[in-house]
GROMACS .gro file of C-alpha atoms in nm:
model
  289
    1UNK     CA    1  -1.746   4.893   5.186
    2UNK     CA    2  -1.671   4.972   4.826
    3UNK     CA    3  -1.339   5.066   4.709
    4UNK     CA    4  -1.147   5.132   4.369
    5UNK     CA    5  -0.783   5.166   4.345
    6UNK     CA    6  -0.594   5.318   4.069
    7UNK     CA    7  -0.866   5.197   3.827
    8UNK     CA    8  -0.842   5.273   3.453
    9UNK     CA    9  -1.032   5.153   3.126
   10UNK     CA   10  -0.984   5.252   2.774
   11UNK     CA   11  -1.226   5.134   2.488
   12UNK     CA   12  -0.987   5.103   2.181
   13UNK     CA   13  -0.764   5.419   2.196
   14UNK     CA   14  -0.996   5.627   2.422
   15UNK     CA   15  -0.920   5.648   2.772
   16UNK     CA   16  -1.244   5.644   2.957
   17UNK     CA   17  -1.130   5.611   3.340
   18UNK     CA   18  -0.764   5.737   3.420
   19UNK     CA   19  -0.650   5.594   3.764
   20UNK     CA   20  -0.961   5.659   3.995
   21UNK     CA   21  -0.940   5.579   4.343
   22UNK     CA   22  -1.213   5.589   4.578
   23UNK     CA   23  -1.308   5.455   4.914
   24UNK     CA   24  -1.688   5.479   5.016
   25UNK     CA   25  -1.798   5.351   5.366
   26UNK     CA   26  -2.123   5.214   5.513
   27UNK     CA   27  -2.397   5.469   5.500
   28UNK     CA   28  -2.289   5.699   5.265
   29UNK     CA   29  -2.494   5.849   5.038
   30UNK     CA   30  -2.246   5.969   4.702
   31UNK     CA   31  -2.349   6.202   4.447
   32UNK     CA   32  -2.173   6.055   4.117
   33UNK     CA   33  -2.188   6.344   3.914
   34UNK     CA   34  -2.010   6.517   3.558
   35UNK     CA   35  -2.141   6.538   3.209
   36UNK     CA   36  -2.202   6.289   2.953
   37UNK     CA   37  -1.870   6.085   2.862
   38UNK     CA   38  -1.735   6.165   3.205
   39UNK     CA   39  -1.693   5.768   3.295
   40UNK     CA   40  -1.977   5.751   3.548
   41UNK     CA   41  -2.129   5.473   3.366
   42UNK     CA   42  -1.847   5.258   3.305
   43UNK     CA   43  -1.726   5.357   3.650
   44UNK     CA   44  -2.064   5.189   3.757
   45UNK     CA   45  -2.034   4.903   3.522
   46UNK     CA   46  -1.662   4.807   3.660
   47UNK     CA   47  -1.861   4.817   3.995
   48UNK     CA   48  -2.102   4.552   3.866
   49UNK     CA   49  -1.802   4.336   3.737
   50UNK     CA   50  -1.926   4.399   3.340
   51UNK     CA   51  -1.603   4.492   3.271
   52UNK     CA   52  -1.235   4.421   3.263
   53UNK     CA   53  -1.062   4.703   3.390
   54UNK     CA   54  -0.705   4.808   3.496
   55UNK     CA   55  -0.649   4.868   3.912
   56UNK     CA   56  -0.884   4.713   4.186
   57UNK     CA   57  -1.225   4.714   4.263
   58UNK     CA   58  -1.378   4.558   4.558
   59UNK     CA   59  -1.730   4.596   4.722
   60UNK     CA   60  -1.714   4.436   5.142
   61UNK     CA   61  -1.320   4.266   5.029
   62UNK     CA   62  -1.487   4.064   4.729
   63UNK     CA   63  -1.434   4.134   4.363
   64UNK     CA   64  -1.722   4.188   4.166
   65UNK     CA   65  -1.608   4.080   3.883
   66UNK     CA   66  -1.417   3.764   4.052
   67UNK     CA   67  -1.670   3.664   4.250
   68UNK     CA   68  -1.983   3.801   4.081
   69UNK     CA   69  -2.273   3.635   4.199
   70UNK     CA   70  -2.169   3.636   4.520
   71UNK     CA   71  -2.150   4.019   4.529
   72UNK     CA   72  -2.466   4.129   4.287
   73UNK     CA   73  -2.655   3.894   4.546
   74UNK     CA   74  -2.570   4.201   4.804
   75UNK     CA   75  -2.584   4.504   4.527
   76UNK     CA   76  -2.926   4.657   4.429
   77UNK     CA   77  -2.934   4.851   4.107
   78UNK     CA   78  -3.164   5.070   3.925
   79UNK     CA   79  -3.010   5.137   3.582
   80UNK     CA   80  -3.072   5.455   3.400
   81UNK     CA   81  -3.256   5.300   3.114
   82UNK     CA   82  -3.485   4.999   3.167
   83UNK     CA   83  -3.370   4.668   3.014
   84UNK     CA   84  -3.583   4.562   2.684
   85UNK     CA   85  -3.696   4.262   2.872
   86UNK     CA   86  -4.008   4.062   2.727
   87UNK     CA   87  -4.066   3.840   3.039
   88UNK     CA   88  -4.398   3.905   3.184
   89UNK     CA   89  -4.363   4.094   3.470
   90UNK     CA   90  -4.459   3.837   3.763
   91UNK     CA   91  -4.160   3.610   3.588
   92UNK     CA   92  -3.889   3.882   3.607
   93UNK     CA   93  -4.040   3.913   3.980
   94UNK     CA   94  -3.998   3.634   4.046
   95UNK     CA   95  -3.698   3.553   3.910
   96UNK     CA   96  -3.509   3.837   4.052
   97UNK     CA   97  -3.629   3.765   4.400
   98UNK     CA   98  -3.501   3.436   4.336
   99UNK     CA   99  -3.166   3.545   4.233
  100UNK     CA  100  -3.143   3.687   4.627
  101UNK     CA  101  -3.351   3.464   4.842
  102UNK     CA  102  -3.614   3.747   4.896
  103UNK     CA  103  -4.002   3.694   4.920
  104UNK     CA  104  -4.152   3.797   4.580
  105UNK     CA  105  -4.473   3.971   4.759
  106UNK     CA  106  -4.209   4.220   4.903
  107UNK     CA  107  -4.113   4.372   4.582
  108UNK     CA  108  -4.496   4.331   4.487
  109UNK     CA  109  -4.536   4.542   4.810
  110UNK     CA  110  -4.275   4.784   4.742
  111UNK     CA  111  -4.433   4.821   4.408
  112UNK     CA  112  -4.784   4.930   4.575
  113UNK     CA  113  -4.654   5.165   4.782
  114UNK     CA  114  -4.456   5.338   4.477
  115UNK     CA  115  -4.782   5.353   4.336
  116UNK     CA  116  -4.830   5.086   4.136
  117UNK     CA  117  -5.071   4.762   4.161
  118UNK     CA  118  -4.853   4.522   3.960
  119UNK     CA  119  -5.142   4.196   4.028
  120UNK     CA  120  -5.299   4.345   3.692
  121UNK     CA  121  -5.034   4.359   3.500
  122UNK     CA  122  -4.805   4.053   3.653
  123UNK     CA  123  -4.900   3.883   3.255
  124UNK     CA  124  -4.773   4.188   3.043
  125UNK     CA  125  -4.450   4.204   2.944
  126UNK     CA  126  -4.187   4.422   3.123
  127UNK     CA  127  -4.096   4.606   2.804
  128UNK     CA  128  -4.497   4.692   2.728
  129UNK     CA  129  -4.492   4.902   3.042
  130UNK     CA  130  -4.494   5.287   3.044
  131UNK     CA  131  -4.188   5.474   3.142
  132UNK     CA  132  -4.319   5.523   3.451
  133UNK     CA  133  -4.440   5.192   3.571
  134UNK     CA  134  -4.092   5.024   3.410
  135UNK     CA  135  -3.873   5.217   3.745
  136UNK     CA  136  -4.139   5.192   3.989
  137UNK     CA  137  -4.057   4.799   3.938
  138UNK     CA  138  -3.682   4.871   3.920
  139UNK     CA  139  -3.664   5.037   4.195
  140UNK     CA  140  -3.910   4.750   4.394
  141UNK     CA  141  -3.676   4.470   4.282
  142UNK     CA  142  -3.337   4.710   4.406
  143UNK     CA  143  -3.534   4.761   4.737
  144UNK     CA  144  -3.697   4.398   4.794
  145UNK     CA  145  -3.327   4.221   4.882
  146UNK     CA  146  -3.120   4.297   5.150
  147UNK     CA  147  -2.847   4.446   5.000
  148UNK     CA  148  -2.576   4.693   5.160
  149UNK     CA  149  -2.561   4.822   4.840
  150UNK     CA  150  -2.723   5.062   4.620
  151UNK     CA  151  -2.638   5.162   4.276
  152UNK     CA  152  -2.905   5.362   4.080
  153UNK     CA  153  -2.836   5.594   3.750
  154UNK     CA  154  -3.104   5.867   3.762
  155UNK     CA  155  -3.347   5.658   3.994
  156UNK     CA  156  -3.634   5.896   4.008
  157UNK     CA  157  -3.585   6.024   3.694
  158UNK     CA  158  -3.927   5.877   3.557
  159UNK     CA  159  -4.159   5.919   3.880
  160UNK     CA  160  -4.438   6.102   3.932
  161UNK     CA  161  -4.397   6.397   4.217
  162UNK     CA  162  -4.611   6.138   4.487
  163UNK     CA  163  -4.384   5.844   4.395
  164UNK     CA  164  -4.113   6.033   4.442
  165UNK     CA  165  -4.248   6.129   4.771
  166UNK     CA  166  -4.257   5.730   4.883
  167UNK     CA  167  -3.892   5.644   4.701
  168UNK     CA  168  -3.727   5.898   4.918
  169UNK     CA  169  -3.920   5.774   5.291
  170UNK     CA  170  -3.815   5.416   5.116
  171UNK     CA  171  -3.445   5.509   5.104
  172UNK     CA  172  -3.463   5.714   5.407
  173UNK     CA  173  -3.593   5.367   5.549
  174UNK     CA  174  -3.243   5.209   5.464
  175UNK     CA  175  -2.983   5.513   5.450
  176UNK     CA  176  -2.777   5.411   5.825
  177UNK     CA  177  -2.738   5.033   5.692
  178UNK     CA  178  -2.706   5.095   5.324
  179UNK     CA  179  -2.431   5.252   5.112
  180UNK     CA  180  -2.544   5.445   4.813
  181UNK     CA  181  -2.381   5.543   4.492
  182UNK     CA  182  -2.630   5.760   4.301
  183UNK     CA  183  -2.553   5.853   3.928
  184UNK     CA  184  -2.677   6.165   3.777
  185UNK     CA  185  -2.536   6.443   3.502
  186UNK     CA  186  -2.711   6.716   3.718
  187UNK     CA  187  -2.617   6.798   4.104
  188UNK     CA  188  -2.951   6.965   4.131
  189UNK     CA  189  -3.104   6.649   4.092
  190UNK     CA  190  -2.946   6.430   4.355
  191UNK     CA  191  -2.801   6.733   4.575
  192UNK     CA  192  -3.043   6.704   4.902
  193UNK     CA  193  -3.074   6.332   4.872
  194UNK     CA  194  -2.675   6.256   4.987
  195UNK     CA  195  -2.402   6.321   5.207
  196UNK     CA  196  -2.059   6.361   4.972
  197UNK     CA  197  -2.048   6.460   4.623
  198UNK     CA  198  -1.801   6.292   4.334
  199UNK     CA  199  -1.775   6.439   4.048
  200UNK     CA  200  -1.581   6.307   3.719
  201UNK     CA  201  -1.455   6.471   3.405
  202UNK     CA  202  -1.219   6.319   3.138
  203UNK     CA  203  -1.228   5.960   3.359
  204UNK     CA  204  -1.090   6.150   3.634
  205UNK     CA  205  -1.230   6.259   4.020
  206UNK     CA  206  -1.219   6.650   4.023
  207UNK     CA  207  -1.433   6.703   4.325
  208UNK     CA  208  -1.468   6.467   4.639
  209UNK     CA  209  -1.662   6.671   4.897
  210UNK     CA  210  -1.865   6.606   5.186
  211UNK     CA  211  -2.208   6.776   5.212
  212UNK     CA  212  -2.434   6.910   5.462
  213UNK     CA  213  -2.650   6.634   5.548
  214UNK     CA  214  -2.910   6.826   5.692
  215UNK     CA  215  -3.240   6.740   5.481
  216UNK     CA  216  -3.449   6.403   5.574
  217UNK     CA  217  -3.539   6.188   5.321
  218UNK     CA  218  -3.846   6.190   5.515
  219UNK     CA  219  -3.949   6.534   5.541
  220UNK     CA  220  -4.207   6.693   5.384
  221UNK     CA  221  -4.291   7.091   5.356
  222UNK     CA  222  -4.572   7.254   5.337
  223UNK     CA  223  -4.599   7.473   5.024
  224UNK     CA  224  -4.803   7.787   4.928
  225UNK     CA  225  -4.761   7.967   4.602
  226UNK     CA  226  -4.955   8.301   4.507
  227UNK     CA  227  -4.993   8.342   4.171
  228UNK     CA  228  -5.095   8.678   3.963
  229UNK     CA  229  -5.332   8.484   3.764
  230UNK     CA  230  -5.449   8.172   3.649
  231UNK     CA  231  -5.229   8.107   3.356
  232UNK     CA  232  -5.326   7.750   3.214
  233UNK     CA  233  -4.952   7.643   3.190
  234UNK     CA  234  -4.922   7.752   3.543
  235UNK     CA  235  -5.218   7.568   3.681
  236UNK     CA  236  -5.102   7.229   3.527
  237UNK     CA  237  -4.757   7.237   3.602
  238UNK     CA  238  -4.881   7.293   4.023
  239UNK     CA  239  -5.139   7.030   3.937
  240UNK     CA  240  -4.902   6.803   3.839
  241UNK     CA  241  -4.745   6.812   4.165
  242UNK     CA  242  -5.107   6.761   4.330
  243UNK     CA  243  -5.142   7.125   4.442
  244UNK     CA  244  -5.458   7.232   4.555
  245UNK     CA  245  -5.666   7.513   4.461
  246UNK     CA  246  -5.778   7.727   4.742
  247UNK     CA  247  -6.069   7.845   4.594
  248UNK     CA  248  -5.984   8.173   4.432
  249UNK     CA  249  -5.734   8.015   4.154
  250UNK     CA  250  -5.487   8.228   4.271
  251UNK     CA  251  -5.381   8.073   4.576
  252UNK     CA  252  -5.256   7.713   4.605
  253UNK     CA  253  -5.140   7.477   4.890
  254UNK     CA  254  -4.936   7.142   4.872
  255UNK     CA  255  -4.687   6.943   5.023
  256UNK     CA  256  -4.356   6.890   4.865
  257UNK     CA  257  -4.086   6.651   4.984
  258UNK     CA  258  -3.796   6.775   5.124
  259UNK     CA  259  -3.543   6.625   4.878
  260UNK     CA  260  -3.723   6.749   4.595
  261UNK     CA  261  -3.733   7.097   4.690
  262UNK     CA  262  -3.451   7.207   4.451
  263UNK     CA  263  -3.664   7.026   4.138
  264UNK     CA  264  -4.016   7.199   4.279
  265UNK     CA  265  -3.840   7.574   4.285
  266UNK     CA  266  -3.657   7.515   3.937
  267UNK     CA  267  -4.031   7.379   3.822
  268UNK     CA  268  -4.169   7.729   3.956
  269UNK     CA  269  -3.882   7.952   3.807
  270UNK     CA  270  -4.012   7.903   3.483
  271UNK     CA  271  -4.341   8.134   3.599
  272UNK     CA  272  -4.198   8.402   3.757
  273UNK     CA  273  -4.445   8.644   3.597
  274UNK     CA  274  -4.700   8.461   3.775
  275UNK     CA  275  -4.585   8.341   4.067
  276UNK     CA  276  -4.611   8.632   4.340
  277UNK     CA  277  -4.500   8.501   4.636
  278UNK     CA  278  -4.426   8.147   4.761
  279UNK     CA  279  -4.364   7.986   5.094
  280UNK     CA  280  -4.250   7.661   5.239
  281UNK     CA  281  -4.231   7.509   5.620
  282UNK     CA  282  -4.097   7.207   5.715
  283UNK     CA  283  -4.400   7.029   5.903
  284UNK     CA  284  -4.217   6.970   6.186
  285UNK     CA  285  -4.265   7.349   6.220
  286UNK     CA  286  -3.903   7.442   6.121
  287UNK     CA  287  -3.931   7.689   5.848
  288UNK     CA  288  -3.729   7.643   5.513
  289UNK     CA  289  -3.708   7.887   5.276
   0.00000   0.00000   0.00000
């Protein structure tokens, strides 16, 4: 599905990627991983035909940057920091669903079920919206066409716990069909949501590893969390990720979706005075601790 061979791109006298080759088939889910300056963005942006590179790249046989419309017709991609586009938003809807031959009330669709009504703000323009609002209709315009390909830079990075929830049934919805190349500077982030893990350093692949695959985007757990006291810091944080109180403020109860487990437990490591005990349960009944 998406290959690079012996690719390499310098910028002046810095060597940014050094001969990377990679093959990644239909239905994988890869972790593109490494610290700032590793060449995961300009990795990405050789993918998207932006640049002129050394080596090959090709997404389905076709060259991206050859044959570019052809191939970002069948690529959806959520970049890590929205474009500073003053088009209303029902234009750049519209547009974009254009560009692929999709129905624009699908990405409005996609948009309500991230969370977001866009019919009241279809007149505002795109760079007016809150950080928030800006990837919810990202990621509806990457999901609305029926592309085989999925390239997003910290997707979820700006979601609320609930809309994270939705994004991962939404990909979970496409993940046998779709290959995905998701970009992130922290495994932690991205770790339960694929299958094989890439990671760059100095524009070259250190790590290519397959991963358990064992967590569905699906799932949800069922979370309880026993706290020593009501600290206000505490209660906020759990309320954030629509926790319930019991009762007693001490005990609370929530659901937390099974990709975002790693994210929920480093949220609660910062109150381990408080926190007492804490337990989670897949709801299918299988217990995950």
């Amino acid at each position: 599905m998406i290959r690079f061979e012996n690719v390499a791109k310098s910028f002046k006298r810095a060597r940014v990627l050094d001969g990377i080759s990679l093959e990644i088939g239909l239905g994988e889910r890869v972790a593109l991983i490494g610290s700032n300056g590793a060449g995961k963005t300009t990795l990405i942006r050789c993918l998207l035909g932006e640049y002129t590179h050394d080596g090959r790249v090709d997404i389905g046989g076709r060259s991206p940057r050859l044959e570019r419309t052809a191939v970002l017709g069948d690529i959806g991609f959520v970049p890590q920091l929205p474009p500073p586009l003053k088009m209303p938003v029902g234009q750049l809807i519209g547009f974009s669903a254009a560009l692929c031959g999709t129905d624009p009330q699908r990405i409005r669709d996609l948009s309500s079920r991230l969370g977001l009504d866009v019919v009241p703000i279809l007149t505002r323009p795109f760079v007016k919206l809150s950080g928030g609002q800006k990837q919810k209709v990202l990621i509806a315009i990457a999901l609305g066409r029926e592309a085989k390909v999925l390239v997003m830079d910290e997707p979820a990075a700006n979601l609320d716990p609930e809309a994270r929830k939705i994004f991962f049934e939404l990909l979970a919805e496409r993940q046998h069909d779709t290959t995905m190349l998701i970009s992130s500077h922290r495994l932690d982030e991205v770790a339960t949501l694929v299958n094989r893990v890439v990671e760059l350093d100095m524009g070259r692949v250190v790590l290519d590893d397959r991963v358990a695959d064992d967590v569905s985007l699906s799932g949800l757990l069922d979370c309880r969390i026993e706290a020593r006291r009501a600290e206000p810091a505490f209660v906020k944080a759990v309320g954030a990720w629509n926790f319930r109180d019991t009762g007693t403020g001490l005990v609370w109860e929530g659901e937390v979706a099974g990709p975002d487990r790693l994210r929920f437990l480093g949220m609660l490591s910062r109150y381990v005075a408080v926190v007492s005990h804490i337990s989670m349960r897949e709801q299918s009944g299988k217990a995950g601790q």
